[in-house]
Amino acid sequence: MTGKKIMDVKRLAQVVTEARHQGKRVVHCHGVFDFLHIGHIRYFEQARAMGDVLVVTLTPDRFVDKGPHRPAFTETLRVEAIASLSCVDYVAINEWPTAEETLQLIHPDIYVKGSEFKNIQADMTGKIAREEKVARDLDIRLAFTDDIVFSSTSLINRFISVYPQEVNEYLDLFRNRHPRDDVLAVIDRMATLKVLVIGDVIVDEYVYCEAIGKFSKDPVLAVKYLSEDRFAGGVLAVANYVANFAGQVELISVLGNRNHYEPFIRAALNKKIKPDFFTVEGIPTVVKRRILDGYSLNKLIEIYDLDERELPPAVSEAICTTIRERAAKADVVLISDFGHGAINDQITETLCETAPFLAINTQANVGNRGFHTISRYPRADYACIAEHEMRLEARDARGELRPILEQTCRRLKARYMIVTRGQWGCLVSGAGDEFAAVPAFACKVVDRAGAGDAFLAVTALAAAQKIPFEVLGFIGNVVGAEAVEIVGNDKAIDKLKIKKCIVSLLK
């Protein structure tokens, strides 16, 4: 019986049409319904009482945007649970993120939402307002139930959380120390900031292959080409992340005139960004080409195309002149320094002299390891580096990390400094005695590349607001958890998605 209720949305549209031709009034409910509870059941029962046939559509897993720990139940389990209810006549998994297209396809008589959605203006996503417009245009009645409200998110966090006990205990403490609205306000205030971003352009190429065996004459793995992707990486990715949160974004960087990739780069930038590219003769734009197994996404080999010769004096001076013109007008100057030659000592000195709020990341990678650490900068207001980069800076592979972090932070005279630690979260320190350790919130890791760029971009905008240390680390780890689910820098982290994740974690 339950199986007969479940169908795809196209078949559901046919069923609804047939029912309406028979003079029956069709009622439609839509949502995630991740943790089926008494609130949902009473919502469905009230909706069913408004008509003759109740159809339910639910958001598919790929469009659930309530944080890295959601959905708690797969779409298959969720649809089976709803189909088991006697008050529900038919149920389908939606094909779109919202019910807008679904309403147009199935055209019910009544579209019913829960009482918590009555204040349409309070919906931060704007989805309910868009659905209301579609319903109005199609002459579909929009109705709301009137009953007690339960939160699936709150119940999941309390009773079936996917996180270890220590993370759940931390979140309980964080909720008590920092009101959710205060954390969300930090994200909202980013829209008032003007940001200047400077660093190394990197074009990331992912070549997906399938292993076909060992080469017959040499001990070499042979692979078959499948497909490839190209992403705007390095400072381009950082600028794109910033643009999704900040009000105004300017970008300064360097391109080579050989294999310059400029049309691709400009097309890949957020339209909000105003770029200034300085061309250096005789060198390529930096390209990092990764050969991956197409199934597991494990990286097999990485090929660098770069030339790290010094910037010509004329180019260096032109960049410094531009920095002097732009930095004083910015709220935040954000340096994404990959050590590939876009920032020399003259530019470093100019940045440190002119930036009103200086946020820095110096990345240690195979192209610069041992030659490029945070100590090349005499000061920072905010610095963010990974644990291995901090240990390289301190020449200390095994010592306790907190004293190393605090010592480096004092030397830079930084208001904030963060060390990211992957699955162990991050540590946050200040020039005084302030310190916070924040656990990681990632549940699924697809690709770690680019996660640090996202973390840096958003936390720099938060740090400029002089927020509590723990809140800074929390926001960074929320962003990191979302970023590791994305291949490379395929898309920039969405501001609304981060806000919804924060709401979900702090319910």
Coordinates of C-alpha atoms in Angstrom, one line a residue:
M1 CA 0.0 0.0 0.0
T2 CA 2.8 2.4 1.0
G3 CA 4.6 1.8 -2.3
K4 CA 1.6 2.7 -4.4
K5 CA 1.6 6.2 -2.8
I6 CA 5.2 7.0 -3.8
M7 CA 5.8 8.3 -7.4
D8 CA 7.8 10.9 -9.3
V9 CA 6.6 14.5 -9.6
K10 CA 5.5 14.1 -13.2
R11 CA 3.3 11.1 -12.4
L12 CA 2.0 13.1 -9.3
A13 CA 1.0 15.9 -11.6
Q14 CA -1.1 13.5 -13.7
V15 CA -2.7 12.1 -10.5
V16 CA -3.6 15.6 -9.3
T17 CA -5.1 16.5 -12.7
E18 CA -7.2 13.4 -12.7
A19 CA -8.4 14.1 -9.1
R20 CA -9.4 17.7 -10.0
H21 CA -11.3 16.5 -13.0
Q22 CA -13.3 14.3 -10.7
G23 CA -14.2 17.4 -8.7
K24 CA -11.9 16.6 -5.8
R25 CA -10.1 19.4 -3.9
V26 CA -6.3 18.7 -3.9
V27 CA -4.1 20.0 -1.0
H28 CA -0.3 20.2 -1.3
C29 CA 2.3 20.2 1.4
H30 CA 6.1 20.6 0.8
G31 CA 9.2 20.5 2.9
V32 CA 12.3 18.6 4.0
F33 CA 10.6 16.6 6.8
D34 CA 14.0 15.3 7.9
F35 CA 12.8 14.0 11.3
L36 CA 9.2 13.1 11.2
H37 CA 7.5 14.1 14.4
I38 CA 4.1 14.9 16.0
G39 CA 4.2 18.4 14.7
H40 CA 4.5 17.1 11.1
I41 CA 1.7 14.6 11.6
R42 CA -0.7 17.3 13.0
Y43 CA 0.3 19.6 10.1
F44 CA -0.5 16.9 7.6
E45 CA -3.8 16.0 9.3
Q46 CA -4.9 19.7 9.3
A47 CA -3.9 20.1 5.7
R48 CA -5.9 16.9 4.8
A49 CA -9.0 18.3 6.4
M50 CA -8.9 21.2 4.0
G51 CA -9.6 19.1 1.0
D52 CA -10.2 15.6 -0.4
V53 CA -6.7 14.5 -1.5
L54 CA -3.4 15.3 0.2
V55 CA -0.2 15.2 -1.8
V56 CA 3.2 15.8 -0.3
T57 CA 6.5 16.7 -2.0
L58 CA 9.8 16.7 -0.2
T59 CA 13.2 18.4 -0.8
P60 CA 15.8 15.9 -2.3
D61 CA 19.0 15.4 -0.4
R62 CA 21.1 17.4 -2.8
F63 CA 19.1 20.6 -2.1
V64 CA 18.9 20.4 1.7
D65 CA 20.8 23.4 2.8
K66 CA 20.6 23.2 6.6
G67 CA 24.3 22.5 7.2
P68 CA 26.9 19.8 6.6
H69 CA 25.1 17.5 9.1
R70 CA 21.8 17.5 7.2
P71 CA 19.8 15.7 6.1
A72 CA 19.9 13.2 8.9
F73 CA 17.8 10.8 6.9
T74 CA 18.1 10.2 3.2
E75 CA 15.3 11.1 0.8
T76 CA 14.4 7.4 0.4
L77 CA 13.8 7.0 4.1
R78 CA 12.0 10.3 4.4
V79 CA 9.6 9.6 1.5
E80 CA 8.8 6.1 3.0
A81 CA 8.0 7.6 6.4
I82 CA 5.6 10.1 4.9
A83 CA 3.9 7.5 2.7
S84 CA 3.2 5.4 5.8
L85 CA 0.8 8.1 7.2
S86 CA -2.8 7.3 6.5
C87 CA -3.7 11.0 6.1
V88 CA -1.3 11.3 3.1
D89 CA -2.6 10.1 -0.3
Y90 CA 0.5 10.5 -2.5
V91 CA 4.1 11.6 -2.0
A92 CA 7.0 12.4 -4.3
I93 CA 10.6 13.6 -4.1
N94 CA 10.9 17.0 -5.6
E95 CA 13.2 17.8 -8.5
W96 CA 14.0 21.4 -7.6
P97 CA 15.2 23.3 -4.5
T98 CA 11.8 24.9 -3.7
A99 CA 8.2 24.3 -4.5
E100 CA 7.9 27.0 -7.1
E101 CA 8.3 24.8 -10.1
T102 CA 6.3 22.0 -8.4
L103 CA 3.3 24.3 -7.9
Q104 CA 3.4 25.2 -11.5
L105 CA 3.6 21.5 -12.5
I106 CA 1.0 19.9 -10.3
H107 CA -1.3 22.9 -9.8
P108 CA -3.1 22.0 -6.5
D109 CA -6.2 23.8 -5.2
I110 CA -4.6 24.6 -1.9
Y111 CA -0.9 25.0 -0.9
V112 CA -0.5 24.6 2.9
K113 CA 2.5 25.7 5.1
G114 CA 3.0 25.4 8.8
S115 CA 2.1 28.2 11.2
E116 CA 5.8 29.1 11.7
F117 CA 5.8 30.5 8.1
K118 CA 2.9 32.9 8.6
N119 CA 5.3 35.8 8.9
I120 CA 6.6 35.6 5.3
Q121 CA 9.0 38.6 5.8
A122 CA 10.8 36.7 8.6
D123 CA 11.9 34.0 6.2
M124 CA 15.6 34.8 5.5
T125 CA 15.7 32.6 2.3
G126 CA 12.8 34.4 0.6
K127 CA 11.5 31.0 -0.6
I128 CA 8.1 31.4 1.0
A129 CA 7.6 34.8 -0.6
R130 CA 8.5 33.4 -4.0
E131 CA 6.1 30.4 -3.5
E132 CA 3.4 32.8 -2.4
K133 CA 3.8 34.7 -5.7
V134 CA 3.6 31.6 -7.8
A135 CA 0.5 30.5 -5.9
R136 CA -1.2 33.9 -6.4
D137 CA -0.3 33.9 -10.1
L138 CA -1.9 30.4 -10.5
D139 CA -4.9 31.2 -8.3
I140 CA -3.8 28.6 -5.8
R141 CA -5.0 29.3 -2.3
L142 CA -2.1 29.7 0.2
A143 CA -3.2 28.4 3.7
F144 CA -1.4 28.0 7.0
T145 CA -2.1 25.5 9.8
D146 CA -2.6 26.7 13.3
D147 CA -0.9 24.4 15.9
I148 CA 2.1 24.0 18.1
V149 CA 5.4 24.1 16.4
F150 CA 8.3 21.6 16.7
S151 CA 11.7 22.0 15.1
S152 CA 13.2 19.0 13.3
T153 CA 16.6 20.7 13.6
S154 CA 16.3 21.1 17.3
L155 CA 15.2 17.5 17.8
I156 CA 18.0 16.2 15.6
N157 CA 20.6 18.3 17.5
R158 CA 19.3 17.0 20.8
F159 CA 18.5 13.3 20.1
I160 CA 20.1 12.0 16.9
S161 CA 23.1 14.3 16.1
V162 CA 25.7 13.0 13.7
Y163 CA 28.4 14.7 15.7
P164 CA 30.5 13.0 18.5
Q165 CA 29.5 13.7 22.1
E166 CA 32.3 16.2 22.6
V167 CA 31.1 18.3 19.7
N168 CA 27.5 18.3 20.9
E169 CA 28.6 19.3 24.4
Y170 CA 30.6 22.1 22.8
L171 CA 27.6 23.3 20.8
D172 CA 25.5 23.3 24.0
L173 CA 28.0 25.6 25.7
F174 CA 28.4 27.8 22.7
R175 CA 24.6 28.3 22.5
N176 CA 24.6 29.5 26.1
R177 CA 27.6 31.9 25.6
H178 CA 26.7 33.4 22.2
P179 CA 23.1 34.2 21.1
R180 CA 22.3 33.0 17.6
D181 CA 21.2 36.4 16.5
D182 CA 24.5 37.9 17.5
V183 CA 26.4 35.4 15.3
L184 CA 24.1 36.0 12.4
A185 CA 24.5 39.8 12.8
V186 CA 28.3 39.3 12.2
I187 CA 27.5 37.7 8.8
D188 CA 25.0 40.5 7.9
R189 CA 27.4 43.3 8.8
M190 CA 29.9 42.0 6.3
A191 CA 27.8 43.6 3.6
T192 CA 28.9 47.1 4.8
L193 CA 32.6 46.4 4.3
K194 CA 34.8 47.5 1.4
V195 CA 37.6 45.0 0.8
L196 CA 40.9 45.1 -1.1
V197 CA 42.2 41.6 -2.0
I198 CA 45.8 41.0 -3.2
G199 CA 47.7 37.8 -4.0
D200 CA 48.6 35.1 -6.5
V201 CA 46.4 34.1 -9.3
I202 CA 46.2 30.4 -9.8
V203 CA 44.3 28.5 -12.4
D204 CA 43.3 25.0 -11.0
E205 CA 42.8 22.3 -13.6
Y206 CA 41.4 18.9 -12.5
V207 CA 41.9 16.1 -15.1
Y208 CA 39.8 13.1 -14.2
C209 CA 41.1 9.7 -15.3
E210 CA 40.5 6.0 -14.9
A211 CA 43.3 3.6 -14.1
I212 CA 43.8 0.9 -16.8
G213 CA 46.9 -0.8 -15.5
K214 CA 50.7 -0.7 -15.4
F215 CA 52.6 0.4 -18.4
S216 CA 54.1 -2.6 -20.1
K217 CA 57.7 -1.5 -20.2
D218 CA 58.1 0.7 -17.1
P219 CA 56.7 0.7 -13.6
V220 CA 54.3 3.5 -14.4
L221 CA 50.5 3.6 -13.8
A222 CA 48.6 4.1 -17.1
V223 CA 45.3 6.0 -17.0
K224 CA 42.5 6.8 -19.4
Y225 CA 41.4 10.4 -19.8
L226 CA 37.7 10.9 -18.8
S227 CA 37.1 14.7 -18.4
E228 CA 38.4 17.8 -16.9
D229 CA 37.4 20.9 -15.0
R230 CA 39.0 24.4 -14.7
F231 CA 38.6 26.6 -11.6
A232 CA 39.6 30.1 -10.6
G233 CA 41.9 29.4 -7.7
G234 CA 44.4 31.2 -5.5
V235 CA 43.5 34.9 -4.9
L236 CA 40.7 34.6 -7.4
A237 CA 38.8 32.1 -5.2
V238 CA 39.4 34.2 -2.2
A239 CA 38.0 37.3 -3.9
N240 CA 35.0 35.3 -5.1
Y241 CA 34.3 34.1 -1.6
V242 CA 34.7 37.7 -0.2
A243 CA 32.3 39.0 -2.9
N244 CA 29.5 36.8 -1.7
F245 CA 29.6 38.5 1.7
A246 CA 31.2 42.0 1.4
G247 CA 29.7 45.1 0.0
Q248 CA 32.6 46.1 -2.4
V249 CA 35.6 44.1 -3.5
E250 CA 38.7 45.2 -5.4
L251 CA 41.4 42.8 -6.6
I252 CA 45.1 43.3 -7.4
S253 CA 47.2 40.6 -8.9
V254 CA 49.6 39.5 -11.6
L255 CA 49.2 37.6 -14.8
G256 CA 51.8 36.3 -17.2
N257 CA 51.6 37.1 -20.9
R258 CA 52.3 33.5 -21.9
N259 CA 49.3 31.2 -21.4
H260 CA 47.7 34.2 -19.6
Y261 CA 44.1 32.7 -19.3
E262 CA 42.8 36.2 -18.9
P263 CA 39.4 35.7 -20.6
F264 CA 38.7 32.6 -18.5
I265 CA 39.8 34.5 -15.3
R266 CA 37.7 37.5 -15.9
A267 CA 34.6 35.4 -16.8
A268 CA 35.1 33.4 -13.6
L269 CA 35.2 36.4 -11.3
N270 CA 32.1 37.6 -9.4
K271 CA 30.6 40.6 -11.2
K272 CA 31.0 42.6 -8.0
I273 CA 34.8 42.4 -8.1
K274 CA 36.8 45.2 -9.7
P275 CA 40.1 43.6 -10.8
D276 CA 43.4 45.2 -11.6
F277 CA 45.8 42.8 -13.3
F278 CA 49.4 43.6 -14.0
T279 CA 51.0 41.7 -16.8
V280 CA 54.6 40.4 -16.6
E281 CA 56.4 39.6 -19.8
G282 CA 57.8 36.2 -20.5
I283 CA 56.1 34.2 -17.8
P284 CA 52.9 32.1 -17.7
T285 CA 50.0 32.7 -15.4
V286 CA 50.3 30.1 -12.6
V287 CA 48.5 26.8 -13.4
K288 CA 48.2 23.8 -11.1
R289 CA 47.1 20.8 -13.0
R290 CA 45.9 17.8 -10.9
I291 CA 45.5 14.3 -12.3
L292 CA 42.7 12.5 -10.3
D293 CA 41.1 9.2 -10.2
G294 CA 37.6 9.9 -11.6
Y295 CA 35.8 7.6 -9.1
S296 CA 37.4 8.3 -5.8
L297 CA 38.8 11.8 -6.6
N298 CA 42.1 10.8 -5.1
K299 CA 44.9 12.9 -6.6
L300 CA 47.6 10.9 -8.5
I301 CA 50.0 13.7 -9.5
E302 CA 50.1 17.5 -9.6
I303 CA 51.9 19.5 -12.3
Y304 CA 52.9 23.1 -11.8
D305 CA 53.3 25.6 -14.6
L306 CA 54.9 28.7 -13.0
D307 CA 57.9 31.0 -13.2
E308 CA 58.9 32.5 -9.9
R309 CA 61.3 35.2 -11.2
E310 CA 61.2 38.5 -9.4
L311 CA 58.7 41.1 -10.5
P312 CA 60.2 43.7 -12.8
P313 CA 60.8 47.0 -10.9
A314 CA 58.3 48.9 -13.0
V315 CA 55.5 46.4 -12.4
S316 CA 56.3 46.3 -8.6
E317 CA 56.2 50.1 -8.4
A318 CA 52.9 50.2 -10.3
I319 CA 51.4 47.7 -7.9
C320 CA 52.6 49.7 -4.9
T321 CA 51.1 52.9 -6.3
T322 CA 47.8 51.2 -6.8
I323 CA 47.9 49.8 -3.3
R324 CA 48.5 53.3 -1.9
E325 CA 45.5 54.6 -3.8
R326 CA 43.2 51.8 -2.8
A327 CA 44.2 50.6 0.7
A328 CA 43.3 53.7 2.7
K329 CA 39.8 53.6 1.3
A330 CA 39.3 50.0 2.2
D331 CA 37.9 48.6 5.5
V332 CA 39.9 45.4 5.1
V333 CA 43.1 44.6 3.1
L334 CA 43.2 40.8 2.6
I335 CA 46.4 39.2 1.5
S336 CA 46.3 35.7 0.0
D337 CA 50.0 35.0 -0.5
F338 CA 50.8 31.7 -2.1
G339 CA 54.5 32.5 -2.5
H340 CA 54.5 32.4 -6.3
G341 CA 55.9 35.9 -6.9
A342 CA 52.9 38.2 -7.0
I343 CA 53.9 39.9 -3.7
N344 CA 57.6 40.9 -3.3
D345 CA 59.3 42.7 -0.4
Q346 CA 58.5 46.2 -1.7
I347 CA 54.8 45.3 -2.0
T348 CA 54.8 43.7 1.5
E349 CA 56.2 46.8 3.0
T350 CA 53.6 49.0 1.2
L351 CA 50.8 46.8 2.4
C352 CA 51.9 46.9 6.0
E353 CA 52.3 50.7 5.9
T354 CA 49.0 51.5 4.3
A355 CA 46.4 48.9 5.3
P356 CA 43.9 50.0 8.0
F357 CA 43.1 46.4 8.8
L358 CA 45.5 43.8 7.5
A359 CA 44.4 40.2 7.1
I360 CA 47.1 37.7 6.0
N361 CA 47.5 34.1 4.9
T362 CA 50.8 32.8 3.7
Q363 CA 50.5 29.4 2.2
A364 CA 53.3 26.8 2.4
N365 CA 53.0 24.5 -0.7
V366 CA 55.3 22.3 -2.6
G367 CA 56.3 25.2 -4.8
N368 CA 57.7 27.2 -1.9
R369 CA 58.0 25.0 1.2
G370 CA 60.7 26.2 3.6
F371 CA 61.0 29.6 1.8
H372 CA 57.6 31.2 2.5
T373 CA 56.3 31.7 6.0
I374 CA 54.2 34.3 7.9
S375 CA 57.4 35.9 9.3
R376 CA 57.9 37.7 6.0
Y377 CA 55.3 40.2 7.2
P378 CA 56.3 42.4 10.1
R379 CA 52.7 43.0 11.3
A380 CA 49.1 41.8 10.9
D381 CA 45.7 42.6 12.4
Y382 CA 44.5 39.1 11.6
A383 CA 46.6 36.1 10.4
C384 CA 45.3 32.7 9.5
I385 CA 47.5 29.7 8.6
A386 CA 47.4 26.0 8.8
E387 CA 49.1 23.9 11.6
H388 CA 51.8 22.7 9.3
E389 CA 52.5 26.3 8.3
M390 CA 52.7 27.4 11.9
R391 CA 55.1 24.6 12.8
L392 CA 57.2 25.4 9.8
E393 CA 57.4 29.1 10.9
A394 CA 58.4 28.0 14.4
R395 CA 60.7 25.2 13.3
D396 CA 58.9 23.0 15.8
A397 CA 57.4 19.8 14.5
R398 CA 56.1 18.3 17.8
G399 CA 55.8 20.9 20.5
E400 CA 52.5 22.1 22.0
L401 CA 50.7 24.2 19.5
R402 CA 49.1 26.8 21.8
P403 CA 52.4 28.5 23.0
I404 CA 53.7 28.5 19.4
L405 CA 50.5 30.3 18.2
E406 CA 50.5 32.8 21.1
Q407 CA 54.2 33.6 20.5
T408 CA 53.7 34.2 16.8
C409 CA 50.6 36.3 17.4
R410 CA 52.5 38.5 19.8
R411 CA 55.3 39.0 17.4
L412 CA 52.9 40.1 14.7
K413 CA 51.0 42.3 17.2
A414 CA 47.8 40.7 15.8
R415 CA 44.4 41.2 17.3
Y416 CA 43.5 37.7 16.1
M417 CA 45.4 34.7 14.8
I418 CA 43.9 31.4 13.8
V419 CA 45.6 28.0 13.2
T420 CA 43.4 25.7 11.2
R421 CA 43.8 22.0 12.1
G422 CA 41.6 20.1 9.6
Q423 CA 39.5 17.5 11.3
W424 CA 40.5 18.8 14.7
G425 CA 39.0 22.3 14.1
C426 CA 40.9 25.5 14.8
L427 CA 42.7 27.4 17.6
V428 CA 42.2 31.2 18.0
S429 CA 44.5 33.5 19.9
G430 CA 45.0 37.2 20.5
A431 CA 47.9 39.5 21.5
G432 CA 46.7 39.2 25.1
D433 CA 45.6 36.1 27.0
E434 CA 42.5 35.4 24.8
F435 CA 42.3 31.9 23.5
A436 CA 39.6 29.6 22.1
A437 CA 39.6 26.0 20.6
V438 CA 36.7 25.3 18.3
P439 CA 35.9 21.7 17.0
A440 CA 35.4 20.9 13.3
F441 CA 31.8 20.6 12.0
A442 CA 32.5 18.8 8.7
C443 CA 30.6 15.5 8.1
K444 CA 31.6 14.7 4.6
V445 CA 34.9 15.6 2.9
V446 CA 34.9 15.7 -0.9
D447 CA 37.9 17.9 -1.6
R448 CA 40.0 19.9 1.0
A449 CA 41.4 22.1 -1.7
G450 CA 39.9 25.6 -1.5
A451 CA 38.6 25.1 2.0
G452 CA 41.3 27.3 3.5
D453 CA 40.6 30.0 0.9
A454 CA 36.9 30.1 2.0
F455 CA 37.9 30.0 5.7
L456 CA 40.3 33.0 5.3
A457 CA 37.9 35.1 3.2
V458 CA 35.0 34.9 5.6
T459 CA 36.9 35.1 8.9
A460 CA 38.8 38.1 7.7
L461 CA 35.5 40.0 7.3
A462 CA 34.4 38.8 10.7
A463 CA 37.7 39.7 12.4
A464 CA 37.5 43.3 11.2
Q465 CA 34.4 43.6 13.4
K466 CA 36.2 43.0 16.7
I467 CA 34.0 40.0 17.6
P468 CA 34.6 37.4 20.4
F469 CA 37.4 35.0 19.7
E470 CA 35.2 31.9 19.9
V471 CA 32.6 33.3 17.5
L472 CA 35.4 33.9 15.0
G473 CA 36.6 30.3 15.1
F474 CA 33.0 29.0 15.0
I475 CA 32.2 31.0 11.9
G476 CA 35.4 29.8 10.2
N477 CA 34.6 26.1 11.0
V478 CA 31.1 26.5 9.7
V479 CA 32.5 27.9 6.4
G480 CA 35.2 25.2 6.3
A481 CA 32.6 22.4 6.7
E482 CA 30.6 23.7 3.8
A483 CA 33.7 24.2 1.6
V484 CA 35.1 20.7 1.9
E485 CA 32.0 19.4 0.2
I486 CA 32.9 21.2 -3.0
V487 CA 35.3 20.0 -5.6
G488 CA 38.1 22.5 -5.9
N489 CA 36.7 26.0 -6.2
D490 CA 33.8 24.9 -8.4
K491 CA 31.5 27.4 -6.7
A492 CA 31.8 30.1 -4.0
I493 CA 30.3 29.6 -0.5
D494 CA 26.9 31.1 -0.4
K495 CA 26.1 33.6 2.4
L496 CA 22.5 32.4 2.8
K497 CA 23.7 28.8 3.1
I498 CA 26.2 29.8 5.9
K499 CA 23.4 31.6 7.8
K500 CA 21.1 28.6 7.5
C501 CA 23.9 26.3 8.7
I502 CA 24.5 28.6 11.7
V503 CA 20.8 28.6 12.5
S504 CA 20.7 24.8 12.2
L505 CA 23.7 24.2 14.5
L506 CA 22.5 26.7 17.2
K507 CA 18.9 25.6 17.4

